[in-house]
C-alpha positions as a Python dict, from the first residue, in 0.01 Angstrom:
ca = {
    (1, 'A'): (0, 0, 0),
    (2, 'W'): (94, 327, -172),
    (3, 'D'): (375, 155, -363),
    (4, 'V'): (128, 73, -640),
    (5, 'L'): (90, 446, -709),
    (6, 'A'): (464, 506, -736),
    (7, 'R'): (460, 452, -1115),
    (8, 'H'): (167, 688, -1170),
    (9, 'R'): (119, 1061, -1163),
    (10, 'V'): (-130, 1150, -886),
    (11, 'E'): (-314, 1481, -902),
    (12, 'T'): (-559, 1637, -659),
    (13, 'E'): (-834, 1878, -755),
    (14, 'V'): (-1003, 2000, -436),
    (15, 'P'): (-1130, 2356, -407),
    (16, 'E'): (-1013, 2549, -101),
    (17, 'D'): (-1372, 2625, -2),
    (18, 'M'): (-1491, 2264, -18),
    (19, 'P'): (-1752, 2210, 257),
    (20, 'L'): (-1689, 1944, 520),
    (21, 'L'): (-1871, 1614, 539),
    (22, 'L'): (-1942, 1406, 846),
    (23, 'L'): (-1806, 1062, 751),
    (24, 'D'): (-1634, 776, 928),
    (25, 'P'): (-1269, 853, 846),
    (26, 'V'): (-1144, 494, 865),
    (27, 'L'): (-1416, 356, 639),
    (28, 'M'): (-1391, 640, 389),
    (29, 'E'): (-1013, 606, 382),
    (30, 'R'): (-1066, 238, 293),
    (31, 'V'): (-1294, 338, 4),
    (32, 'L'): (-1049, 596, -133),
    (33, 'V'): (-748, 365, -92),
    (34, 'N'): (-936, 89, -276),
    (35, 'L'): (-1027, 321, -563),
    (36, 'L'): (-675, 463, -590),
    (37, 'E'): (-516, 116, -575),
    (38, 'N'): (-755, -10, -844),
    (39, 'A'): (-672, 287, -1065),
    (40, 'A'): (-302, 213, -1029),
    (41, 'K'): (-347, -162, -1075),
    (42, 'Y'): (-557, -141, -1392),
    (43, 'T'): (-379, 144, -1573),
    (44, 'P'): (-34, 143, -1734),
    (45, 'A'): (266, 297, -1561),
    (46, 'G'): (280, 668, -1631),
    (47, 'S'): (-99, 708, -1628),
    (48, 'T'): (-251, 996, -1436),
    (49, 'V'): (-478, 922, -1141),
    (50, 'T'): (-684, 1215, -1014),
    (51, 'L'): (-857, 1253, -679),
    (52, 'G'): (-1099, 1541, -694),
    (53, 'A'): (-1388, 1693, -506),
    (54, 'R'): (-1655, 1943, -593),
    (55, 'A'): (-1976, 2076, -451),
    (56, 'T'): (-2309, 2118, -626),
    (57, 'P'): (-2608, 2287, -465),
    (58, 'A'): (-2744, 1945, -361),
    (59, 'E'): (-2439, 1720, -324),
    (60, 'L'): (-2073, 1690, -239),
    (61, 'L'): (-1884, 1475, -488),
    (62, 'L'): (-1556, 1286, -446),
    (63, 'V'): (-1415, 1162, -775),
    (64, 'V'): (-1133, 918, -852),
    (65, 'S'): (-1048, 904, -1222),
    (66, 'D'): (-769, 789, -1448),
    (67, 'N'): (-666, 814, -1810),
    (68, 'G'): (-613, 440, -1860),
    (69, 'P'): (-812, 200, -2079),
    (70, 'G'): (-1144, 254, -1899),
    (71, 'L'): (-1368, -2, -1734),
    (72, 'P'): (-1380, -346, -1894),
    (73, 'S'): (-1754, -398, -1869),
    (74, 'P'): (-2019, -275, -2112),
    (75, 'R'): (-2223, -194, -1796),
    (76, 'P'): (-1963, -44, -1557),
    (77, 'Q'): (-2213, -2, -1271),
    (78, 'E'): (-2231, -383, -1246),
    (79, 'L'): (-1868, -386, -1128),
    (80, 'L'): (-1997, -252, -795),
    (81, 'R'): (-2176, -583, -719),
    (82, 'K'): (-2018, -859, -510),
    (83, 'F'): (-1784, -1092, -699),
    (84, 'A'): (-1819, -893, -1022),
    (85, 'R'): (-1501, -858, -1224),
    (86, 'G'): (-1432, -729, -1570),
    (87, 'S'): (-1351, -978, -1845),
    (88, 'R'): (-1002, -832, -1904),
    (89, 'E'): (-913, -868, -1534),
    (90, 'S'): (-877, -1246, -1517),
    (91, 'A'): (-498, -1233, -1469),
    (92, 'T'): (-524, -972, -1192),
    (93, 'S'): (-549, -1103, -838),
    (94, 'G'): (-855, -1034, -628),
    (95, 'V'): (-1200, -1176, -568),
    (96, 'G'): (-1414, -886, -683),
    (97, 'L'): (-1520, -759, -339),
    (98, 'G'): (-1328, -430, -321),
    (99, 'L'): (-1568, -220, -526),
    (100, 'A'): (-1877, -385, -373),
    (101, 'L'): (-1745, -318, -23),
    (102, 'S'): (-1663, 42, -119),
    (103, 'C'): (-2013, 87, -258),
    (104, 'A'): (-2167, -56, 60),
    (105, 'I'): (-1962, 183, 275),
    (106, 'V'): (-2070, 481, 64),
    (107, 'E'): (-2435, 371, 84),
    (108, 'A'): (-2404, 326, 463),
    (109, 'H'): (-2310, 695, 474),
    (110, 'G'): (-2626, 785, 280),
    (111, 'G'): (-2436, 829, -45),
    (112, 'R'): (-2424, 661, -382),
    (113, 'M'): (-2139, 544, -601),
    (114, 'L'): (-2124, 565, -979),
    (115, 'A'): (-1878, 378, -1203),
    (116, 'E'): (-1830, 489, -1561),
    (117, 'T'): (-1589, 496, -1852),
    (118, 'R'): (-1499, 854, -1934),
    (119, 'S'): (-1579, 973, -2286),
    (120, 'E'): (-1219, 1099, -2317),
    (121, 'G'): (-1087, 759, -2201),
    (122, 'G'): (-1020, 613, -1860),
    (123, 'A'): (-1237, 521, -1565),
    (124, 'R'): (-1422, 745, -1321),
    (125, 'F'): (-1573, 657, -984),
    (126, 'T'): (-1792, 924, -829),
    (127, 'L'): (-1904, 920, -465),
    (128, 'A'): (-2204, 1148, -411),
    (129, 'F'): (-2325, 1261, -69),
    (130, 'A'): (-2622, 1486, 8),
    (131, 'R'): (-2520, 1825, 142),
    (132, 'S'): (-2594, 1887, 506),
    (133, 'E'): (-2481, 2116, 781),
    (134, 'P'): (-2103, 2076, 809),
    (135, 'P'): (-1974, 1934, 1137),
    (136, 'D'): (-1842, 2173, 1398),
    (137, 'V'): (-1465, 2182, 1389),
    (138, 'P'): (-1276, 2379, 1654),
    (139, 'L'): (-1068, 2650, 1492),
    (140, 'E'): (-801, 2647, 1763),
    (141, 'P'): (-658, 2350, 1950),
    (142, 'R'): (-784, 2311, 2304),
    (143, 'T'): (-530, 2397, 2569),
    (144, 'E'): (-707, 2247, 2871),
    (145, 'P'): (-667, 1877, 2949),
    (146, 'Q'): (-954, 1653, 2851),
    (147, 'D'): (-1079, 1325, 2994),
    (148, 'C'): (-1088, 1027, 2761),
}
């Protein structure tokens, strides 16, 4: 699945002090993989795809952006609906469910998803989640056996 990113430059922008979020890792991985694959699929080889995160006082944001041609719709947020596809995408395989499914997963986690064309060019998808108490994460691995 990551072969589609081989022709792109991938950058990460995540601060070291980024707070943790309590999310389903399998579902959120599916969302991020879908966004990264879409960025690679709809931008020319050599484009930069960025996965970033940042915290505001109210929210934690995950952002996937690229420097390609941007989103093909005059109303990019509509691409998050089922079966919606951009007009320039007709030759690209798919049924238009990936972004809608990603949006549904984000909403199931109490978040929201925003699709936009960046003013400097390219597409940006922002996943916003309300800040909450971070989950407890043990600092050291447990040494005693545990029951399943």
